[in-house]
Short mmCIF file of C-alpha atoms and ligand atoms in Angstrom, two decimals:
data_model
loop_
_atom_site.label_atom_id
_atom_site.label_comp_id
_atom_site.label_asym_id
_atom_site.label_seq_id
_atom_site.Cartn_x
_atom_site.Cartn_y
_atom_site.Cartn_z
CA UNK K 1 -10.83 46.36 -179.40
CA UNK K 2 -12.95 44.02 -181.92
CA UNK K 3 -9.39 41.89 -182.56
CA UNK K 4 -9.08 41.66 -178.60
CA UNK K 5 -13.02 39.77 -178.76
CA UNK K 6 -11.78 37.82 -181.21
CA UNK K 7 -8.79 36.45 -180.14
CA UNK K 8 -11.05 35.41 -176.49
CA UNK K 9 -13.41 33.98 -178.78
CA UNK K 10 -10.76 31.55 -180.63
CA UNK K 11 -8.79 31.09 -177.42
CA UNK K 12 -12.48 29.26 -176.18
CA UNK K 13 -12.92 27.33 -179.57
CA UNK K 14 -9.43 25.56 -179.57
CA UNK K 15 -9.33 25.50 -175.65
CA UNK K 16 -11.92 23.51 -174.46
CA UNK K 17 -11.51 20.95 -176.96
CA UNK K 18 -7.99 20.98 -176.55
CA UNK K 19 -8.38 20.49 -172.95
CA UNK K 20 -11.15 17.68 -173.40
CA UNK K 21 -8.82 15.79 -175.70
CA UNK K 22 -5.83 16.10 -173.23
CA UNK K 23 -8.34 15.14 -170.54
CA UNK K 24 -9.27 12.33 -172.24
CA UNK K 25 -6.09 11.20 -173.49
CA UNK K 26 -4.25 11.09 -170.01
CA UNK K 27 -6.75 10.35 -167.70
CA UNK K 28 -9.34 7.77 -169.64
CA UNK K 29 -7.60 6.73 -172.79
CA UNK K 30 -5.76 3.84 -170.37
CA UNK K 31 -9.23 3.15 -168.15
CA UNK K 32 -9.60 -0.24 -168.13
CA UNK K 33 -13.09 -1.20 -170.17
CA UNK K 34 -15.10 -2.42 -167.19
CA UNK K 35 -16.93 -4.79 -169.58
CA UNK K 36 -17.41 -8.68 -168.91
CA UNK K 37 -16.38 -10.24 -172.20
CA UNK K 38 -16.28 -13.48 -173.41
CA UNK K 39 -14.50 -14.73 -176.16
CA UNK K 40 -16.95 -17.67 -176.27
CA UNK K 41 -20.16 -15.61 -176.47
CA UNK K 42 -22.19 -16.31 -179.78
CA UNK K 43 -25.55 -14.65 -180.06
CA UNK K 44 -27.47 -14.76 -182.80
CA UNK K 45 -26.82 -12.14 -185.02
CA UNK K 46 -29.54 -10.05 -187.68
CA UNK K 47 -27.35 -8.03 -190.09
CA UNK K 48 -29.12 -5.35 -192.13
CA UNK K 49 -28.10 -4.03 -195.40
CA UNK K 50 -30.31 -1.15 -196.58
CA UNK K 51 -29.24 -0.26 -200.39
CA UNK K 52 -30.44 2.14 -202.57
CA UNK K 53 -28.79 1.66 -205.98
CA UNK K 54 -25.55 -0.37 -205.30
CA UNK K 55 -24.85 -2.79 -207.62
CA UNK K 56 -21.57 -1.88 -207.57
CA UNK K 57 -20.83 -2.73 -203.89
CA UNK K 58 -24.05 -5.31 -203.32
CA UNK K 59 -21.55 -8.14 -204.20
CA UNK K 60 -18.63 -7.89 -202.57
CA UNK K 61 -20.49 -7.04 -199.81
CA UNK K 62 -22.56 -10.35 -199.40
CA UNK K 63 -19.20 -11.43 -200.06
CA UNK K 64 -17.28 -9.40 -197.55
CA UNK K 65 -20.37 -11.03 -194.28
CA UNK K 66 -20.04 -14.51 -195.92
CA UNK K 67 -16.26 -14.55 -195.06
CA UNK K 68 -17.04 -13.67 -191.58
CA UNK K 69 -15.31 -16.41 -189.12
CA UNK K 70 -18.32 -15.96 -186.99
CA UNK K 71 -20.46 -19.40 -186.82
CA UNK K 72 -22.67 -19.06 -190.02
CA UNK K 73 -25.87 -20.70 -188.77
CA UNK K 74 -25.72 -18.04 -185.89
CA UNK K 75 -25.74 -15.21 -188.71
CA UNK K 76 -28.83 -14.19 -190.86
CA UNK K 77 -28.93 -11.38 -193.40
CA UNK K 78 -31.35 -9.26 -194.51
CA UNK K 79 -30.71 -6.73 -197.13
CA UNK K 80 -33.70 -3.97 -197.45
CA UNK K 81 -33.71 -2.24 -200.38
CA UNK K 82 -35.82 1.02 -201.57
CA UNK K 83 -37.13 0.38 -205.51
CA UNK K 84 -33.09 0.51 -206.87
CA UNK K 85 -33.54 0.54 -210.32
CA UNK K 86 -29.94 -0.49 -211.39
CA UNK K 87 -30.37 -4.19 -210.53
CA UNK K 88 -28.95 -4.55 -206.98
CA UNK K 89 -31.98 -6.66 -206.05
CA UNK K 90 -31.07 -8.61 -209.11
CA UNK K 91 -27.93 -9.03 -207.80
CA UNK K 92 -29.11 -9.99 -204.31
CA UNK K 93 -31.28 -12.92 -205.86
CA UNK K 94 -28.16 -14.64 -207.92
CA UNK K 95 -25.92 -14.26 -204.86
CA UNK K 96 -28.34 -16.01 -202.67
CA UNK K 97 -28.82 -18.99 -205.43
CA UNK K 98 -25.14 -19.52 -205.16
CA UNK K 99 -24.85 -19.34 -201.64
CA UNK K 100 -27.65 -21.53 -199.92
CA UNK K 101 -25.78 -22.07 -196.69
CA UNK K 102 -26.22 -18.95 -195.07
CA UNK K 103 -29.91 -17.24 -194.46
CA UNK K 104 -30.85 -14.56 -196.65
CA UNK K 105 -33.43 -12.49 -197.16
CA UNK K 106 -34.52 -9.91 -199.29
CA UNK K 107 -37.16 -7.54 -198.15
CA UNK K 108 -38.14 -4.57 -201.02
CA UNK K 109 -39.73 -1.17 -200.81
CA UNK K 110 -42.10 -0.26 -203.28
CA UNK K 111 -40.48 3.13 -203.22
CA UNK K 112 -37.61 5.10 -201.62
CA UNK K 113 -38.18 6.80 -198.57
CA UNK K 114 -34.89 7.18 -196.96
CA UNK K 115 -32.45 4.84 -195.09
CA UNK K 116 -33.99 4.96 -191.51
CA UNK K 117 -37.50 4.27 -192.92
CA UNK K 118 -36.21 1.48 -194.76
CA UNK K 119 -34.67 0.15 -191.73
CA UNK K 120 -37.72 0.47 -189.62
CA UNK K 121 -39.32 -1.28 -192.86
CA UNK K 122 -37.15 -4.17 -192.33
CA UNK K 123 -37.83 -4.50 -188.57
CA UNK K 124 -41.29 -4.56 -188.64
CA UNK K 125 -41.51 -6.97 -191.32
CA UNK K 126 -39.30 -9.78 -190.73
CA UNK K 127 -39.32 -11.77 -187.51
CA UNK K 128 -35.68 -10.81 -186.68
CA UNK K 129 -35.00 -13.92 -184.64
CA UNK K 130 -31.20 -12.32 -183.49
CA UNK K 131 -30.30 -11.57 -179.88
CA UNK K 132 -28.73 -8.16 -181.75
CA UNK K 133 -29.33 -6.73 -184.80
CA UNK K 134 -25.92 -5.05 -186.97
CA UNK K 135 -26.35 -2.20 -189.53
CA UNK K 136 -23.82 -2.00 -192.18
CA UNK K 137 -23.20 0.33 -194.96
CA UNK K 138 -22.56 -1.49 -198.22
CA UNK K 139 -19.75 -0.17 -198.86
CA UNK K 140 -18.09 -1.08 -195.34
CA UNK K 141 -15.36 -3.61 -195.29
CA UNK K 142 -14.86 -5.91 -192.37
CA UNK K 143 -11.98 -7.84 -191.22
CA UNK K 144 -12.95 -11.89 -190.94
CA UNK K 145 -12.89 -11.79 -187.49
CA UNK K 146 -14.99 -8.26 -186.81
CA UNK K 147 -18.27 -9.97 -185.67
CA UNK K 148 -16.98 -12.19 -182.92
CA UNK K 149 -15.09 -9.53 -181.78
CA UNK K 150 -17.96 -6.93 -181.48
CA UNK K 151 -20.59 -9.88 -180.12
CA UNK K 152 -18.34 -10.85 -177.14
CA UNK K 153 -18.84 -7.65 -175.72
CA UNK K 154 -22.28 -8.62 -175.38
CA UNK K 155 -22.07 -11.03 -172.75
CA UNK K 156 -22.13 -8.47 -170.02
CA UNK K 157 -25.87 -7.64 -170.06
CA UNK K 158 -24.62 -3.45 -169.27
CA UNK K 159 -23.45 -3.26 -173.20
CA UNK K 160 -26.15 -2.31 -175.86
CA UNK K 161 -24.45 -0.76 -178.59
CA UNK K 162 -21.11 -1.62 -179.71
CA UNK K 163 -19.37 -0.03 -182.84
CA UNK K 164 -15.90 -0.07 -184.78
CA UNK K 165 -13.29 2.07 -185.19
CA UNK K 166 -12.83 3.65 -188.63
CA UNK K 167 -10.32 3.19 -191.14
CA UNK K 168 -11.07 4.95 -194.00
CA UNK K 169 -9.46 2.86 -197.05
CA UNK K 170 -6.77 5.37 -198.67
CA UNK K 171 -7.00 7.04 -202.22
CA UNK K 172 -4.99 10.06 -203.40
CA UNK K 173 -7.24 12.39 -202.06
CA UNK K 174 -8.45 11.02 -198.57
CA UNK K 175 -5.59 12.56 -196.34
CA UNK K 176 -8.05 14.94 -194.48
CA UNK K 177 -10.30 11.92 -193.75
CA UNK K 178 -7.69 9.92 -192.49
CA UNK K 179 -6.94 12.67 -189.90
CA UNK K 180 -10.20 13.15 -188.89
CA UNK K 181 -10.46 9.37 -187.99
CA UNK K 182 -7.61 9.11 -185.77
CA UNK K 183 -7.97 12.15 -183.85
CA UNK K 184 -12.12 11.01 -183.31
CA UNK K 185 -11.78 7.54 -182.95
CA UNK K 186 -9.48 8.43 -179.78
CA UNK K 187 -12.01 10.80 -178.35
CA UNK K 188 -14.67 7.86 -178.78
CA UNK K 189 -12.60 5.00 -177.50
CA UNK K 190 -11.76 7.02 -174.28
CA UNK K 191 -15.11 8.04 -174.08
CA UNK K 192 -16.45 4.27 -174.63
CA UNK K 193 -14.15 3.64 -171.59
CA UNK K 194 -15.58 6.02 -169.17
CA UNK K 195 -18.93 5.30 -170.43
CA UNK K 196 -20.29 5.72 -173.20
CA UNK K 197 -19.89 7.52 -176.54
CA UNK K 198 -22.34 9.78 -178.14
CA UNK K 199 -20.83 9.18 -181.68
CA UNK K 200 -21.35 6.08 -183.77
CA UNK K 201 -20.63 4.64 -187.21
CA UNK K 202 -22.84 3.35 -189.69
CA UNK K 203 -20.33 1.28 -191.12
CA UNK K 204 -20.73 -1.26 -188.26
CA UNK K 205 -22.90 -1.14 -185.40
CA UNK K 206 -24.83 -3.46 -182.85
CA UNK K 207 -27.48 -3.42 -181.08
CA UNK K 208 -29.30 -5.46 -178.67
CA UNK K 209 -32.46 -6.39 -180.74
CA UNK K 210 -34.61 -5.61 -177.09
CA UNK K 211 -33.22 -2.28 -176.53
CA UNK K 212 -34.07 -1.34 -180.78
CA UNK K 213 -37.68 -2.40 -179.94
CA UNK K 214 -37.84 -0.78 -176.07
CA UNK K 215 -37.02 2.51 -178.45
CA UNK K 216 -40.11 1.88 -180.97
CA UNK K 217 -37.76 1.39 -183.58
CA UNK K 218 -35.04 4.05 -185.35
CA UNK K 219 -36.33 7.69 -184.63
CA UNK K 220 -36.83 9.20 -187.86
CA UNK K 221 -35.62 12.92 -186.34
CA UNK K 222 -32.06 12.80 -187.77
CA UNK K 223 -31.92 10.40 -190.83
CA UNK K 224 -28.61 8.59 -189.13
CA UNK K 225 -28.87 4.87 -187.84
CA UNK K 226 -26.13 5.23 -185.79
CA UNK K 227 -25.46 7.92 -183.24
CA UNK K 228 -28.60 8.85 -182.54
CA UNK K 229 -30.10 5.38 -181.11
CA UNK K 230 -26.71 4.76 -179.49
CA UNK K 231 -27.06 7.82 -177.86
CA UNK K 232 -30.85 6.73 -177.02
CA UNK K 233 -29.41 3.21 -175.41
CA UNK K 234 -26.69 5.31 -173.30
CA UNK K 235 -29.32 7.64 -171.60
CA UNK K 236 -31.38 4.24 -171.36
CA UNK K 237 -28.32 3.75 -169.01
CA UNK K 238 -26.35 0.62 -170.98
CA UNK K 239 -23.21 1.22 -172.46
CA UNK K 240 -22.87 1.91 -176.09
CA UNK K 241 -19.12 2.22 -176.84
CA UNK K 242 -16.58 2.13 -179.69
CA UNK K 243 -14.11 -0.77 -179.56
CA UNK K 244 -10.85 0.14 -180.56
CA UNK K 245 -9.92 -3.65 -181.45
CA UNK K 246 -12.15 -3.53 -184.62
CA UNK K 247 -11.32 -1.68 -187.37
CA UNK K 248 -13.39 -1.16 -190.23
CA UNK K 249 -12.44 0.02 -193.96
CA UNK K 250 -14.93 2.92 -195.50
CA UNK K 251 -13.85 4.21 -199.10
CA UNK K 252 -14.15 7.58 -199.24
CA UNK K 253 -16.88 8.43 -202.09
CA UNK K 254 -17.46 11.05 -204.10
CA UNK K 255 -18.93 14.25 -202.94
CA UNK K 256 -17.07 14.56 -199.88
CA UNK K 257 -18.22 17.85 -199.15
CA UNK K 258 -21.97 17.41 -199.55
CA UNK K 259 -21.56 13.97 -197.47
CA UNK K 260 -19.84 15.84 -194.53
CA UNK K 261 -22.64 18.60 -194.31
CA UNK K 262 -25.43 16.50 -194.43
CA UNK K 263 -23.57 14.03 -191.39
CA UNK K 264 -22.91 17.31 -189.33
CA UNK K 265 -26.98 17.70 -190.04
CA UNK K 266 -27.86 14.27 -188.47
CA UNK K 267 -25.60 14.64 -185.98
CA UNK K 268 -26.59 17.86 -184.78
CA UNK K 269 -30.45 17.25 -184.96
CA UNK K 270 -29.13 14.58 -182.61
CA UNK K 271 -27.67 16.59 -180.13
CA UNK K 272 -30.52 18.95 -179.98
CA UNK K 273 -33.66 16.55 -179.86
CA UNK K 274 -32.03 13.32 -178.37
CA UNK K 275 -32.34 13.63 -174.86
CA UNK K 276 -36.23 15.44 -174.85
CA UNK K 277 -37.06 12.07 -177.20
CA UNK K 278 -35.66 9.71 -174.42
CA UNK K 279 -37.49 11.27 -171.33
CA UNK K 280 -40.61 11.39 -173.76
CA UNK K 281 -40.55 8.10 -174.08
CA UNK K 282 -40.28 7.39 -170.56
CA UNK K 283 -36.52 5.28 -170.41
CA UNK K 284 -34.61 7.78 -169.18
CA UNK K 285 -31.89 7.13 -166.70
CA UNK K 286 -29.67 9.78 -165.33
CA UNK K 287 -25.85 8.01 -165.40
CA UNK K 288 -23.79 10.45 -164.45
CA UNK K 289 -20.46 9.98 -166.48
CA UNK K 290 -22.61 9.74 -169.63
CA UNK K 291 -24.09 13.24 -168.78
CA UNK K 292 -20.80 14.95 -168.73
CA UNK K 293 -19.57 13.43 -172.05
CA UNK K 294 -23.22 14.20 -173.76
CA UNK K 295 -22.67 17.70 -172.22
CA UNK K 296 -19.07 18.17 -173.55
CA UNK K 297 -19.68 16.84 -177.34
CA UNK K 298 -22.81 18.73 -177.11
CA UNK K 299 -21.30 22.38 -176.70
CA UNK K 300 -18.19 20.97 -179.32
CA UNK K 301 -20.87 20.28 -181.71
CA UNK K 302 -23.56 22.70 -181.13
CA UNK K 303 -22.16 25.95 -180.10
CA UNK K 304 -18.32 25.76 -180.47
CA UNK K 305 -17.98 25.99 -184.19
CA UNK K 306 -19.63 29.66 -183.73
CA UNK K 307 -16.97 30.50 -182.04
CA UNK K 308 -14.85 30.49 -184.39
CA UNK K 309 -17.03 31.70 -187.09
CA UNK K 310 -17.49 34.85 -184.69
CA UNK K 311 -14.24 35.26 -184.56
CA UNK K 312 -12.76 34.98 -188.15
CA UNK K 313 -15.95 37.17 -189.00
CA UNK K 314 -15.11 39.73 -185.99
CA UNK K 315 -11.32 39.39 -187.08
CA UNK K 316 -12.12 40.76 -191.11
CA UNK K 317 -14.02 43.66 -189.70
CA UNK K 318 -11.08 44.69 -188.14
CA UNK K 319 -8.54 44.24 -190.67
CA UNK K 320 -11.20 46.80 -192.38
CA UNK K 321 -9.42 49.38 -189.90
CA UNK K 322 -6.29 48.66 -190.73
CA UNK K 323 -5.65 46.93 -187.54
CA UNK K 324 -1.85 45.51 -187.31
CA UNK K 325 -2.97 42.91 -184.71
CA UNK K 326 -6.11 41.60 -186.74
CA UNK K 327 -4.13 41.04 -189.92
CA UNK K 328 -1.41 39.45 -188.18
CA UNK K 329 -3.58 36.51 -186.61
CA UNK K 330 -5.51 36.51 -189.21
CA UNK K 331 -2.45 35.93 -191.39
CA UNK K 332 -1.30 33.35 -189.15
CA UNK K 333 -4.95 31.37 -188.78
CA UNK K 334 -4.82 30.75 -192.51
CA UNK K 335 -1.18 30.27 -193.05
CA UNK K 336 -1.64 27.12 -190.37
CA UNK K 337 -3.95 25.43 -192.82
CA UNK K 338 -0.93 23.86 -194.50
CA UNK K 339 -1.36 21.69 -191.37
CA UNK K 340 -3.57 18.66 -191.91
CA UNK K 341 -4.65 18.53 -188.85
CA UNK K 342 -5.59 21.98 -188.34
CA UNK K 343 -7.41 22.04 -191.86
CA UNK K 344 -9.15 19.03 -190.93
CA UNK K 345 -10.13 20.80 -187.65
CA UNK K 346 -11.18 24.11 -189.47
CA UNK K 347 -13.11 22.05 -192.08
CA UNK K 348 -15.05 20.40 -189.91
CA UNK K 349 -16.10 23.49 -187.92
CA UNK K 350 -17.09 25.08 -190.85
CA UNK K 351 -19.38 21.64 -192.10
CA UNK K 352 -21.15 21.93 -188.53
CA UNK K 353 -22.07 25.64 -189.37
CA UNK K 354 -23.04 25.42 -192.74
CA UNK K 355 -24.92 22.40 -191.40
CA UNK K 356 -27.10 24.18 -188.62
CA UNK K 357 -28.09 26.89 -191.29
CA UNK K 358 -29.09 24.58 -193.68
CA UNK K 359 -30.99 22.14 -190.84
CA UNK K 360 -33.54 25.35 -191.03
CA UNK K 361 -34.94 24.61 -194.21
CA UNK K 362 -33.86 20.60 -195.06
CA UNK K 363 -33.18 18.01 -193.16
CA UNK K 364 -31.70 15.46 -194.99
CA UNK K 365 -33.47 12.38 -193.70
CA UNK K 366 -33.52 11.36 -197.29
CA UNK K 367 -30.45 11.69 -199.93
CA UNK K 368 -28.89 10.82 -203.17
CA UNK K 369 -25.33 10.09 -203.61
N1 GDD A 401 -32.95 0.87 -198.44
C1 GDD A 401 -32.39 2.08 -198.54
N2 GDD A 401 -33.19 3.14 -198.87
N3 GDD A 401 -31.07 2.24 -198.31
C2 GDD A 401 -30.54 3.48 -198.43
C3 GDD A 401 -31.31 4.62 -198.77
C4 GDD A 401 -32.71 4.42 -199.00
O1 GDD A 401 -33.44 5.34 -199.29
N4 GDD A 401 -30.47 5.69 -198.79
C5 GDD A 401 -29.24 5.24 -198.48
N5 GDD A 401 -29.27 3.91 -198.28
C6 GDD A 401 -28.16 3.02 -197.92
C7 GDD A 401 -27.01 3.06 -198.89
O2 GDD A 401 -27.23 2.20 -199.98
C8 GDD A 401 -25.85 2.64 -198.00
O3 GDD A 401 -25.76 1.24 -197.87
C9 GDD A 401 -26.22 3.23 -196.64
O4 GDD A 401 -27.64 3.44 -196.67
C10 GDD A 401 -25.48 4.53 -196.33
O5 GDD A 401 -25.74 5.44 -197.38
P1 GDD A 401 -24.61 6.39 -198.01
O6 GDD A 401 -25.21 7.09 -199.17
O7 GDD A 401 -23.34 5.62 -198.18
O8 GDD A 401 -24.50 7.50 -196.88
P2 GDD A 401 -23.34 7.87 -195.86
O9 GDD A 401 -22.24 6.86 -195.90
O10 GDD A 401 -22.94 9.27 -196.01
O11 GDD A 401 -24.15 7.76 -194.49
C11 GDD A 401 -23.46 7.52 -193.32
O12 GDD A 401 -23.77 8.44 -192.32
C12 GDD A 401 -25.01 8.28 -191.68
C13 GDD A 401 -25.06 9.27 -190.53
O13 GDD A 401 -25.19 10.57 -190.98
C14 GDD A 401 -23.73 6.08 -192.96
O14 GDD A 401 -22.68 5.65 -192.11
C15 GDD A 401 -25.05 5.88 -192.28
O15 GDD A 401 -25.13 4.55 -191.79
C16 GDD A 401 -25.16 6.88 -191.15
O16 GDD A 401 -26.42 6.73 -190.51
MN1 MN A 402 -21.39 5.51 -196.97
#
């Protein structure tokens, strides 16, 4: 009887998301984007760095925005960092010496705090003079072209967040990441085309400067600077989508696992408290296409992944009895995880328990690499 339970329970966890994906695939993934651009649209851009001990990357990454294509006396930089005491700031100062054409400034904490206070630290404090402000990950790599090609979505006054696509730049071990990138970055895309998409990355995203200050700033709820004020803009009713034309390159660093729990924290403290935040603050507007995508990644983030867990737990107990149909599936369920993708899918499920458990107690809004 308990295997029967079970196999209803996993039938729902790979289902609906199956279904969604298929849904999305066919009937949204071709949508036409609905969005004004213009190639000839040049705001003036704010790009945040916040670093916490990265002389390794601080460099190449001044570098990496200096090589931009994107008119350089419409671009000013502004790395934030939190008391790094392994000479990043160091680092910032020489690059700036040698590199006088392009505005730079350095803003410092007197001590760490966490990303999204540093952020907030950085918005208060400077007079950000760009139409949008972009927050980048030092380690992020961008193609020369990737700002004009996220700004000229901007022209159409609907758009407030725009974000890249995700490559994540390939080492021996990064197979599982790779996966997980291509099968997301469709979901987000077709999302982005119907909408909106709940789901953003820190490696490159913009924001309208008006809607970041409409907001009162990053929340500090979920510790991410990405998906949760995306999500904010979208339920302020403008469009914050993934482009599918940018791609951006994230090495894959060390302490995968630890990374992907505390992500599947922010993200979920983002499903649960994002919406109450935005009616609290008095922006929110009902769009209904938006509501159906929040609702769907909200029930494959929040209560899916128990599913499953239910299931495999339900599953064990029965093998306990010696039952022939528990063992088989069983059997079968972890014989599949020679398949990337369904390791990658089973992985995943397993970071967004571990994560709600461990929500009780920390919640990450601070970390060390
Ligand atoms: N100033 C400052 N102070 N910067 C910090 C701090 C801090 O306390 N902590 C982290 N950073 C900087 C890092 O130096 C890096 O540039 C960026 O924030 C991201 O930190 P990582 O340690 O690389 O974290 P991650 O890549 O796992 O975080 C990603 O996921 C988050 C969502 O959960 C990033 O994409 C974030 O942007 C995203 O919000
Ligand atoms: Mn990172």
């Amino acid at each position: 009887m308990l295997e029967f339970v079970a196999l209803i329970l996993a039938g729902i966890h790979f289902g609906v998301p199956m279904a969604y994906y298929l849904y999305l695939r066919t009937r949204c993934l071709n949508k036409p984007w609905s969005i004004k651009v213009d190639e000839n649209y040049k705001p003036k851009v704010t790009i945040i760095v916040p670093t916490y001990r990265e002389a390794e990357f601080i460099w190449d990454k001044l570098d990496n925005i200096y090589a931009q294509n994107y008119p350089r006396k419409l671009m000013e930089v502004v790395v934030v960092d939190s008391a790094s005491d392994d000479g990043t700031v160091d680092l910032v100062r020489e690059w700036a010496s040698k590199h006088r054409d392009i505005s730079l400034r350095l803003v410092e904490e007197p001590e760490r705090r966490g990303m999204v206070p540093a952020l907030n630290f950085a918005l208060q404090h400077c007079q950000i003079d760009g139409e949008i402000v972009v927050f980048t990950d030092v380690d992020a790599v961008w193609d020369s072209d990737a700002l004009t090609k996220i700004m000229r979505n901007f022209a159409d006054p609907n758009v407030g967040t725009v974000t890249a696509s995700i490559t994540p730049t390939t080492s021996s071990s990064d197979f599982l990441e790779g996966a997980y990138r291509e099968y997301y970055n469709l979901l987000r895309v077709a999302e982005s085309k119907v909408h909106s998409t709940p789901i953003h990355n820190g490696a490159l995203v913009a924001f309208r400067t008006s809607l970041l200050h409409k907001m009162g700033g990053l929340p500090s709820y979920t510790g991410n600077n990405d998906s949760t004020p995306a999500s904010i803009v979208a339920f302020m009713g403008y469009r914050a989508i993934q482009v599918d034309d940018v791609m951006v390159k994230e090495p894959v660093r060390g302490g995968q696992f630890y990374r992907k729990v505390r992500r599947a924290q922010h993200l979920l403290l983002s499903f649960l408290k994002t919406k109450r935040y935005v009616k609290k603050l008095g922006v929110y507007r009902h769009i209904e296409p938006f509501e159906k995508i929040w609702k769907m990644e909200w029930w494959l983030h929040v209560v899916n992944p128990w599913f499953l867990a239910a299931s495999a737990i339900l599953l064990v107990m029965s093998t306990l009895y010696a039952s022939f149909t528990a063992i088989t599936f069983l059997g079968i369920g972890i014989i599949l995880l020679v398949l990337k993708a369904y390791r990658t899918w089973v992985l995943q499920q397993l970071y967004l328990v571990i994560a709600t458990v461990r929500n009780l107690w920390t919640k990450e809004i601070a970390w060390s690499k």
